[in-house]
Coordinates of C-alpha atoms in Angstrom, one line a residue:
X16 CA 0.0 0.0 0.0
X17 CA 7.9 0.6 -3.8
X18 CA 12.3 -5.2 -4.9
X19 CA 14.7 -3.6 -3.2
X20 CA 11.4 -4.0 -3.9
X21 CA 9.7 -4.0 -7.1
X22 CA 8.3 -0.7 -8.1
X23 CA 4.7 -1.5 -7.1
X24 CA 4.6 -2.8 -4.1
X25 CA 5.3 -6.4 -4.5
X26 CA 8.5 -7.9 -2.9
X27 CA 10.8 -10.8 -3.6
X28 CA 12.8 -12.2 -0.8
X29 CA 15.7 -12.9 -3.2
X30 CA 18.0 -10.0 -4.1
X31 CA 15.2 -8.4 -6.2
X32 CA 12.7 -8.8 -3.4
X33 CA 13.3 -6.2 -0.7
X34 CA 11.7 -2.8 -1.3
X35 CA 14.5 -1.0 0.6
X36 CA 17.8 0.0 -0.8
X37 CA 19.8 2.1 1.7
X38 CA 21.6 3.8 -1.1
X39 CA 18.5 4.6 -3.1
X40 CA 17.0 8.1 -3.1
X41 CA 13.6 9.0 -4.1
X42 CA 12.2 11.9 -6.1
X43 CA 8.8 13.4 -5.7
X44 CA 7.2 15.0 -8.8
X45 CA 5.9 18.3 -7.7
X46 CA 3.4 18.9 -10.5
X47 CA 0.7 16.6 -9.2
X48 CA 1.5 16.6 -5.5
X49 CA 0.2 13.1 -5.2
X50 CA 2.8 11.5 -7.5
X51 CA 4.8 8.5 -7.0
X52 CA 8.3 8.2 -5.8
X53 CA 10.9 7.3 -8.3
X54 CA 14.7 6.9 -8.6
X55 CA 15.2 9.9 -10.8
X56 CA 18.3 12.0 -10.6
X57 CA 18.2 15.2 -8.5
X58 CA 18.5 18.6 -10.2
X59 CA 20.2 21.2 -8.1
X60 CA 18.2 24.0 -9.8
X61 CA 14.7 22.6 -9.7
X62 CA 11.5 24.4 -10.4
X63 CA 7.8 23.6 -9.8
X64 CA 8.0 20.7 -12.2
X65 CA 11.3 19.5 -10.9
X66 CA 12.1 16.3 -8.9
X67 CA 13.7 16.3 -5.5
X68 CA 15.3 13.2 -4.0
X69 CA 14.9 12.4 -0.4
X70 CA 16.7 9.6 1.5
X71 CA 14.2 7.1 2.8
X72 CA 13.7 3.4 3.2
X73 CA 10.2 3.7 1.9
X74 CA 9.2 3.1 -1.7
X75 CA 6.2 3.5 -3.9
X76 CA 3.1 1.4 -3.4
X77 CA 1.6 1.5 -6.8
X78 CA 4.6 1.6 -9.1
X79 CA 4.6 -2.1 -9.4
X80 CA 6.2 -3.4 -12.6
X81 CA 4.7 -6.7 -13.7
X82 CA 7.7 -7.5 -15.7
X83 CA 9.5 -8.3 -12.4
X84 CA 7.5 -11.5 -12.6
X85 CA 6.5 -11.9 -16.2
X86 CA 10.0 -12.2 -17.8
X87 CA 10.0 -12.2 -21.5
X88 CA 11.4 -15.8 -21.7
X89 CA 11.4 -16.7 -25.4
X90 CA 9.3 -19.6 -26.3
X91 CA 10.8 -22.6 -28.1
X92 CA 10.8 -22.0 -31.8
X93 CA 8.2 -23.8 -34.0
X94 CA 9.3 -26.8 -36.0
X95 CA 11.4 -25.7 -39.0
X96 CA 9.4 -25.5 -42.2
X97 CA 12.5 -26.3 -44.3
X98 CA 13.2 -29.8 -45.1
X99 CA 16.6 -31.2 -46.0
X100 CA 16.4 -32.9 -49.3
X101 CA 18.7 -35.8 -50.1
X102 CA 20.0 -36.5 -53.5
X103 CA 18.3 -39.1 -55.5
X104 CA 20.3 -42.3 -56.0
X105 CA 22.3 -42.8 -59.1
X106 CA 21.3 -45.2 -61.8
X107 CA 24.8 -46.8 -61.7
X108 CA 25.4 -45.5 -65.2
X109 CA 28.8 -46.7 -66.2
X110 CA 29.5 -43.5 -68.2
X111 CA 28.2 -41.0 -65.5
X112 CA 28.5 -41.7 -61.8
X113 CA 27.1 -38.3 -60.8
X114 CA 23.9 -37.9 -62.8
X115 CA 22.4 -34.4 -63.0
X116 CA 18.7 -34.0 -62.1
X117 CA 16.5 -33.1 -65.0
X118 CA 13.5 -30.7 -64.9
X119 CA 11.2 -33.7 -64.6
X120 CA 12.8 -34.7 -61.3
X121 CA 12.2 -31.2 -59.9
X122 CA 8.6 -31.3 -61.0
X123 CA 8.2 -34.5 -59.0
X124 CA 9.8 -32.9 -55.9
X125 CA 7.6 -29.9 -56.1
X126 CA 4.5 -32.1 -56.2
X127 CA 5.4 -33.6 -52.9
X128 CA 4.5 -30.3 -51.0
X129 CA 7.2 -30.5 -48.4
X130 CA 6.5 -26.9 -47.4
X131 CA 2.8 -27.6 -46.7
X132 CA 3.1 -27.3 -42.9
X133 CA 0.1 -26.8 -40.7
X134 CA 0.7 -23.2 -39.6
X135 CA -2.5 -23.2 -37.6
X136 CA -1.3 -26.1 -35.4
X137 CA 2.0 -24.3 -34.8
X138 CA 0.2 -21.1 -33.8
X139 CA -2.1 -23.0 -31.5
X140 CA 0.9 -24.6 -29.8
X141 CA 2.6 -21.2 -29.3
X142 CA -0.6 -19.7 -27.8
X143 CA -0.8 -22.6 -25.4
X144 CA 2.8 -22.3 -24.3
X145 CA 2.5 -18.5 -23.8
X146 CA -0.6 -19.0 -21.7
X147 CA 1.0 -21.8 -19.7
X148 CA 4.1 -19.6 -19.1
X149 CA 1.9 -16.7 -17.7
X150 CA 0.0 -19.0 -15.4
X151 CA 3.3 -20.5 -14.0
X152 CA 4.6 -16.9 -13.5
X153 CA 1.5 -16.1 -11.6
X154 CA 2.2 -19.0 -9.3
X155 CA 5.8 -17.9 -8.9
X156 CA 4.9 -14.3 -8.0
X157 CA 2.2 -15.5 -5.6
X158 CA 4.7 -17.8 -3.8
X159 CA 7.1 -14.9 -3.4
X160 CA 4.4 -12.6 -2.1
X161 CA 3.1 -15.2 0.4
X162 CA 6.7 -15.7 1.6
X163 CA 7.1 -12.0 2.2
X164 CA 3.8 -12.0 4.2
X165 CA 5.1 -14.9 6.3
X166 CA 8.3 -13.2 7.0
X167 CA 6.4 -10.2 8.5
X168 CA 4.4 -12.6 10.7
X169 CA 7.4 -14.7 11.8
X170 CA 10.0 -11.9 12.4
X171 CA 7.8 -9.1 13.6
X172 CA 4.2 -9.8 14.6
X173 CA 4.6 -13.0 16.6
X174 CA 7.6 -11.8 18.6
X175 CA 5.9 -8.5 19.4
X176 CA 2.8 -10.3 20.6
X177 CA 4.9 -12.6 22.7
X178 CA 6.8 -9.7 24.2
X179 CA 3.5 -7.8 25.1
X180 CA 2.2 -10.9 27.0
X181 CA 5.5 -11.4 28.9
X182 CA 5.9 -7.8 29.7
X183 CA 2.4 -7.6 31.2
X184 CA 3.4 -10.3 33.7
X185 CA 6.9 -9.0 34.5
X186 CA 7.6 -8.1 38.1
X187 CA 6.5 -4.5 38.8
X188 CA 6.9 -3.7 35.1
X189 CA 10.7 -3.7 35.3
X190 CA 11.0 -4.9 31.7
X191 CA 10.2 -2.2 29.2
X192 CA 7.5 -3.3 26.7
X193 CA 8.6 -2.9 23.1
X194 CA 5.1 -1.8 22.1
X195 CA 1.6 -2.3 23.5
X196 CA -1.0 -4.6 22.0
X197 CA -2.9 -1.5 20.7
X198 CA 0.2 -0.2 19.0
X199 CA 0.7 -3.6 17.4
X200 CA -2.8 -3.4 16.0
X201 CA -2.2 0.1 14.7
X202 CA 1.1 -0.9 13.1
X203 CA -0.1 -4.1 11.3
X204 CA -3.9 -3.6 10.9
X205 CA -5.4 -6.7 9.4
X206 CA -2.1 -8.0 8.1
X207 CA -2.7 -11.5 9.5
X208 CA -6.1 -11.6 7.6
X209 CA -4.3 -10.9 4.4
X210 CA -1.7 -13.6 5.2
X211 CA -4.6 -16.1 5.6
X212 CA -6.3 -15.0 2.4
X213 CA -3.1 -15.6 0.4
X214 CA -2.5 -18.9 2.0
X215 CA -5.8 -20.0 0.6
X216 CA -5.1 -18.4 -2.8
X217 CA -1.7 -20.2 -3.0
X218 CA -3.2 -23.6 -2.2
X219 CA -5.8 -23.2 -4.9
X220 CA -3.2 -22.2 -7.5
X221 CA -0.9 -25.1 -6.6
X222 CA -3.7 -27.6 -6.8
X223 CA -4.8 -26.4 -10.2
X224 CA -1.3 -26.4 -11.6
X225 CA -0.8 -30.1 -10.6
X226 CA -3.5 -31.1 -13.2
X227 CA -2.6 -28.4 -15.8
X228 CA -3.1 -29.1 -19.5
X229 CA -3.9 -27.4 -22.8
X230 CA -7.7 -27.3 -22.1
X231 CA -7.6 -26.8 -18.4
X232 CA -9.6 -23.9 -17.0
X233 CA -8.4 -21.4 -14.2
X234 CA -11.2 -18.8 -14.2
X235 CA -13.0 -20.7 -11.4
X236 CA -9.9 -20.3 -9.2
X237 CA -9.8 -16.5 -10.0
X238 CA -13.5 -16.1 -9.2
X239 CA -12.9 -17.4 -5.7
X240 CA -10.5 -14.5 -5.1
X241 CA -12.8 -11.6 -5.6
X242 CA -14.7 -11.8 -2.4
X243 CA -11.4 -11.9 -0.5
X244 CA -10.1 -8.7 -2.0
X245 CA -12.1 -6.7 0.6
X246 CA -9.3 -7.3 3.1
X247 CA -7.2 -4.8 1.2
X248 CA -9.8 -2.0 1.7
X249 CA -9.4 -2.4 5.5
X250 CA -5.6 -2.5 5.2
X251 CA -5.4 0.6 3.0
X252 CA -7.8 2.5 5.4
X253 CA -5.4 1.8 8.2
X254 CA -2.2 2.5 6.2
X255 CA -1.7 6.1 7.3
X256 CA -2.1 5.0 10.9
X257 CA 0.4 2.2 10.4
X258 CA 3.1 4.5 8.9
X259 CA 2.7 7.2 11.5
X260 CA 2.8 4.6 14.3
X261 CA 6.0 3.1 12.8
X262 CA 7.6 6.6 12.6
X263 CA 6.7 7.4 16.2
X264 CA 7.8 4.0 17.6
X265 CA 11.2 4.2 15.9
X266 CA 11.9 7.1 18.2
X267 CA 11.3 4.8 21.2
X268 CA 14.5 3.1 22.1
X269 CA 13.1 -0.4 23.0
X270 CA 11.2 -0.6 19.7
X271 CA 14.2 0.8 17.7
X272 CA 16.5 -1.8 19.3
X273 CA 14.0 -4.6 18.4
X274 CA 13.7 -3.4 14.8
X275 CA 17.5 -3.1 14.3
X276 CA 18.0 -6.7 15.6
X277 CA 15.1 -8.0 13.5
X278 CA 16.5 -6.5 10.3
X279 CA 19.5 -8.7 10.7
X280 CA 17.4 -11.8 10.4
X281 CA 18.5 -13.9 7.4
X282 CA 14.8 -14.4 6.3
X283 CA 14.5 -10.7 5.4
X284 CA 17.5 -10.7 3.0
X285 CA 17.8 -6.9 3.1
X286 CA 14.1 -6.0 3.4
X287 CA 12.9 -3.7 6.1
X288 CA 9.7 -3.7 8.1
X289 CA 8.5 -0.5 6.5
X290 CA 9.1 -1.8 3.0
X291 CA 7.2 -5.0 3.8
X292 CA 4.3 -3.0 5.2
X293 CA 4.1 -1.2 1.9
X294 CA 4.0 -4.2 -0.4
X295 CA 0.3 -5.2 0.0
X296 CA -0.8 -2.0 -1.7
X297 CA 0.6 -3.3 -5.0
X298 CA -1.2 -6.6 -4.9
X299 CA -4.5 -5.5 -6.6
X300 CA -2.7 -3.9 -9.5
X301 CA -0.6 -7.0 -9.9
X302 CA -3.6 -9.3 -10.1
X303 CA -5.3 -6.9 -12.6
X304 CA -2.3 -6.9 -14.9
X305 CA -1.7 -10.7 -14.7
X306 CA -5.4 -11.6 -15.3
X307 CA -5.4 -9.2 -18.3
X308 CA -2.4 -10.8 -19.8
X309 CA -3.6 -14.4 -19.2
X310 CA -7.0 -13.5 -20.7
X311 CA -5.4 -11.8 -23.7
X312 CA -3.2 -14.9 -24.3
X313 CA -6.1 -17.3 -24.3
X314 CA -7.6 -18.3 -27.7
X315 CA -11.2 -17.5 -28.3
X316 CA -11.7 -21.2 -29.0
X317 CA -10.5 -22.2 -25.5
X318 CA -13.3 -23.4 -23.2
X319 CA -12.1 -20.9 -20.5
X320 CA -12.0 -17.8 -22.8
X321 CA -15.3 -16.2 -21.9
X322 CA -15.0 -16.7 -18.2
X323 CA -11.4 -15.3 -18.2
X324 CA -12.6 -12.2 -19.9
X325 CA -15.2 -11.8 -17.1
X326 CA -12.5 -12.3 -14.5
X327 CA -10.3 -9.7 -16.2
X328 CA -13.1 -7.2 -16.2
X329 CA -14.0 -7.8 -12.6
X330 CA -10.4 -7.5 -11.3
X331 CA -9.8 -4.3 -13.3
X332 CA -13.0 -2.9 -11.8
X333 CA -11.8 -3.8 -8.3
X334 CA -8.4 -2.1 -9.1
X335 CA -10.3 1.1 -10.2
X336 CA -12.4 1.1 -7.1
X337 CA -9.3 0.9 -4.9
X338 CA -7.2 3.4 -6.9
X339 CA -8.1 6.4 -4.7
X340 CA -7.0 4.4 -1.5
X341 CA -3.8 3.2 -3.2
X342 CA -3.0 6.8 -4.3
X343 CA -3.6 8.0 -0.8
X344 CA -1.3 5.4 0.6
X345 CA 1.3 6.5 -1.9
X346 CA 0.9 10.1 -0.8
X347 CA 1.4 9.0 2.8
X348 CA 4.8 7.5 1.7
X349 CA 5.7 10.8 0.0
X350 CA 5.0 12.7 3.3
X351 CA 7.1 10.2 5.2
X352 CA 10.0 10.5 2.8
X353 CA 10.0 14.3 3.3
X354 CA 9.9 14.0 7.1
X355 CA 12.8 11.6 7.0
X356 CA 14.9 14.0 5.0
X357 CA 14.0 17.0 7.2
X358 CA 16.6 18.4 9.6
X359 CA 15.6 20.4 12.6
X360 CA 11.9 20.4 12.0
X361 CA 9.8 21.0 15.2
X362 CA 7.0 18.7 14.1
X363 CA 6.4 15.1 13.4
X364 CA 4.4 13.0 11.0
X365 CA 0.6 13.1 11.3
X366 CA -1.7 10.5 10.0
X367 CA -4.0 13.1 8.4
X368 CA -1.1 15.1 6.7
X369 CA -0.9 14.8 2.9
X370 CA 1.4 16.4 0.3
X371 CA -0.3 18.9 -1.9
X372 CA 2.4 20.8 -3.8
X373 CA 6.1 21.7 -3.7
X374 CA 8.3 24.1 -5.7
X375 CA 11.9 25.3 -5.7
X376 CA 12.2 29.1 -5.5
X377 CA 15.0 31.5 -5.1
X378 CA 15.0 34.0 -2.3
X379 CA 17.8 36.6 -2.2
X380 CA 19.9 34.4 -4.3
X381 CA 19.4 31.4 -2.0
X382 CA 17.5 28.3 -3.1
X383 CA 14.4 27.4 -1.1
X384 CA 12.0 24.6 -1.4
X385 CA 8.4 25.4 -0.4
X386 CA 6.3 22.3 0.5
X387 CA 2.6 22.6 0.9
X388 CA 1.0 20.0 3.1
X389 CA -2.7 19.7 3.9
X390 CA -2.3 21.6 7.1
X391 CA 0.9 23.7 7.0
X392 CA 3.3 25.4 4.5
X393 CA 7.0 24.5 5.1
X394 CA 10.0 26.1 3.5
X395 CA 13.4 24.4 3.6
X396 CA 16.9 24.7 2.2
X397 CA 18.3 21.6 0.3
X398 CA 21.8 20.5 1.2
X399 CA 23.9 17.6 0.0
X400 CA 25.2 14.9 2.3
X401 CA 27.2 12.7 0.1
X402 CA 24.8 11.2 -2.4
X403 CA 21.8 12.2 -0.3
X404 CA 19.7 15.3 -0.4
X405 CA 18.7 16.6 3.0
X406 CA 16.2 19.4 3.8
X407 CA 17.3 21.9 6.4
X408 CA 14.2 23.3 8.0
X409 CA 13.9 27.1 7.7
X410 CA 10.4 27.9 8.7
X411 CA 6.7 27.2 8.5
X412 CA 3.4 29.0 8.1
X413 CA 0.2 27.6 9.8
X414 CA -2.7 27.9 7.4
X415 CA -5.8 27.6 9.6
X416 CA -7.7 30.9 9.1
X417 CA -4.8 32.3 7.1
X418 CA -5.5 35.1 4.5
X419 CA -4.0 35.3 1.0
X420 CA -3.3 38.4 -1.0
X421 CA -1.7 38.6 -4.5
X422 CA 0.8 41.4 -4.2
X423 CA 2.6 41.1 -7.5
X424 CA 2.1 39.0 -10.7
X425 CA 4.6 36.6 -9.2
X426 CA 4.0 37.2 -5.4
X427 CA 1.6 36.0 -2.8
X428 CA 1.3 37.4 0.7
X429 CA 0.2 34.9 3.4
X430 CA -1.0 36.2 6.7
X431 CA -1.4 33.7 9.4
X432 CA -3.5 34.6 12.6
X433 CA -0.9 32.8 14.7
X434 CA 2.5 31.3 14.7
X435 CA 3.3 28.0 16.3
X436 CA 4.3 24.3 16.0
X437 CA 2.4 21.1 16.7
X438 CA 5.0 19.2 18.7
X439 CA 3.3 16.6 20.9
X440 CA -0.1 17.8 19.6
X441 CA 0.4 21.2 21.2
X442 CA 0.4 24.6 19.6
X443 CA 2.5 27.6 20.6
X444 CA 0.5 30.8 19.8
X445 CA 2.0 34.2 19.0
X446 CA 1.1 37.3 17.1
X447 CA 0.1 37.1 13.4
X448 CA 2.9 37.4 10.8
X449 CA 2.9 37.9 7.0
X450 CA 5.0 35.7 4.8
X451 CA 5.8 36.5 1.1
X452 CA 5.9 33.7 -1.4
X453 CA 7.8 34.6 -4.5
X454 CA 6.9 32.3 -7.5
X455 CA 8.9 32.0 -10.7
X456 CA 6.2 33.3 -12.9
X457 CA 2.5 34.2 -12.9
X458 CA 1.4 30.7 -13.9
X459 CA 3.2 29.2 -10.8
X460 CA 1.7 32.0 -8.6
X461 CA -1.8 31.1 -9.8
X462 CA -1.2 27.4 -9.2
X463 CA 0.0 28.1 -5.7
X464 CA -2.9 30.5 -5.0
X465 CA -5.4 27.9 -6.1
X466 CA -3.9 25.1 -3.9
X467 CA -3.4 27.4 -0.9
X468 CA -7.1 28.5 -1.1
X469 CA -8.3 24.9 -1.1
X470 CA -6.1 23.9 1.8
X471 CA -7.2 26.9 3.9
X472 CA -10.9 26.3 3.0
X473 CA -10.6 22.6 4.1
X474 CA -8.9 23.6 7.3
X475 CA -11.6 26.2 8.1
X476 CA -14.4 23.7 7.5
X477 CA -12.7 21.1 9.7
X478 CA -12.1 23.7 12.4
X479 CA -15.8 24.8 12.4
X480 CA -17.0 21.2 12.5
X481 CA -14.7 20.4 15.4
X482 CA -15.9 23.6 17.3
X483 CA -19.6 22.5 16.8
X484 CA -18.8 19.1 18.1
X485 CA -17.1 20.5 21.2
X486 CA -20.1 22.7 21.9
X487 CA -22.5 19.7 21.6
X488 CA -20.4 17.7 24.0
X489 CA -20.2 20.5 26.4
X490 CA -23.9 21.1 26.3
X491 CA -24.6 17.4 26.9
X492 CA -22.2 17.4 29.8
X493 CA -23.8 20.5 31.3
X494 CA -27.3 18.9 31.0
X495 CA -26.0 15.7 32.6
X496 CA -24.6 17.6 35.6
X497 CA -27.8 19.6 36.0
X498 CA -29.8 16.4 35.9
X499 CA -27.6 14.7 38.5
X500 CA -27.8 17.8 40.7
X501 CA -31.7 17.8 40.5
X502 CA -31.8 14.1 41.4
X503 CA -29.8 14.7 44.5
X504 CA -32.0 17.6 45.7

């Protein structure tokens, strides 16, 4: 919900399996604000449409490349249509031991039709082999995916559960708990349900492949998967909570020590917990692409053709339904990447925070990167640390009840009613202050103006809704106290 991991979210436990590469840096395309991370090269003089690399062990969720599993292995060539012709025997002519063939002989050879090969039969065999290859690759990818899910359960979930039970019975709580049972639920969500789902899926695939043949059907196996895909909706709904819980727990020494030791486990082969938590988000897209390719590789004369087309349409429809959730999970990863690259920022990751827009601007000859989140505007100075690009925090502008004013064709004045930070969910309030945002051109200014207005409007609506809810709660509490007082009298 990035192998290193493969680009979509689906890992391999071999060298190509892990989604994490400690030397990889990720870029975030600023045009869309919700774009995927990639391994593009950083430009030192970037603009609104530029890409910025951030060091992180997180990868994209939905950039899965199906070619990781569907290698273009060439099929065996069809039987050669050329025939090797042998010379006709000599007639033992005493005067000529090597008789030359006459035109009549060639007419006889031509009439034998050695080139009359059944092309239709060859094509049918190639289609069958291509279809069989795709089905076997589906099985291989599913085995790798299930193995990655099992690793999470064996190396992380089960030990954390065991520690929570043991810590609860430790003498006077002398042993520090790695994390509570509630934090474990926040971190993994319904991960174990997904593990069970894919255990059943893998069993069904393996059973069908044992009796595989040219006319064997597989659509009935696919149809049994659709009802189980609902587990991914719950997982993606919890994804932002899982990522923010992970980020917070890594600042807690017992959990950090546990994770560092777990990452040395040979079963992981270089993968990290965060990378493995990201992989399920790519599963739906993987299935949609695989079913599409298998259906397209099936002959219309095959007994499973019609049902496979229906499976293809159903899985593509499921992928479209979940696209918004997958994109949101991808955005959560973008936010985490930026936070991991920030230096000196007085705030942490929030589950509700999303990336909206970012641009590189020049202020008094010094490069600044402005990052618009769904709740604050942050400006930073990029700095190189070897091959990594870090972001030195320079300031922030809270946007709740902020006012915007276009001052110049390229300039926006942002006036915030207060200044402060949200460390530990607290806010330091000070006098209002105006901040000037200098865009590269009027087009960029208009884009920033539009996005800022939307963010401010959303924050104001949320603030008003929260205030109304507090008033209702206070009124009910007051009525309850009055009722209790009346009963006593």
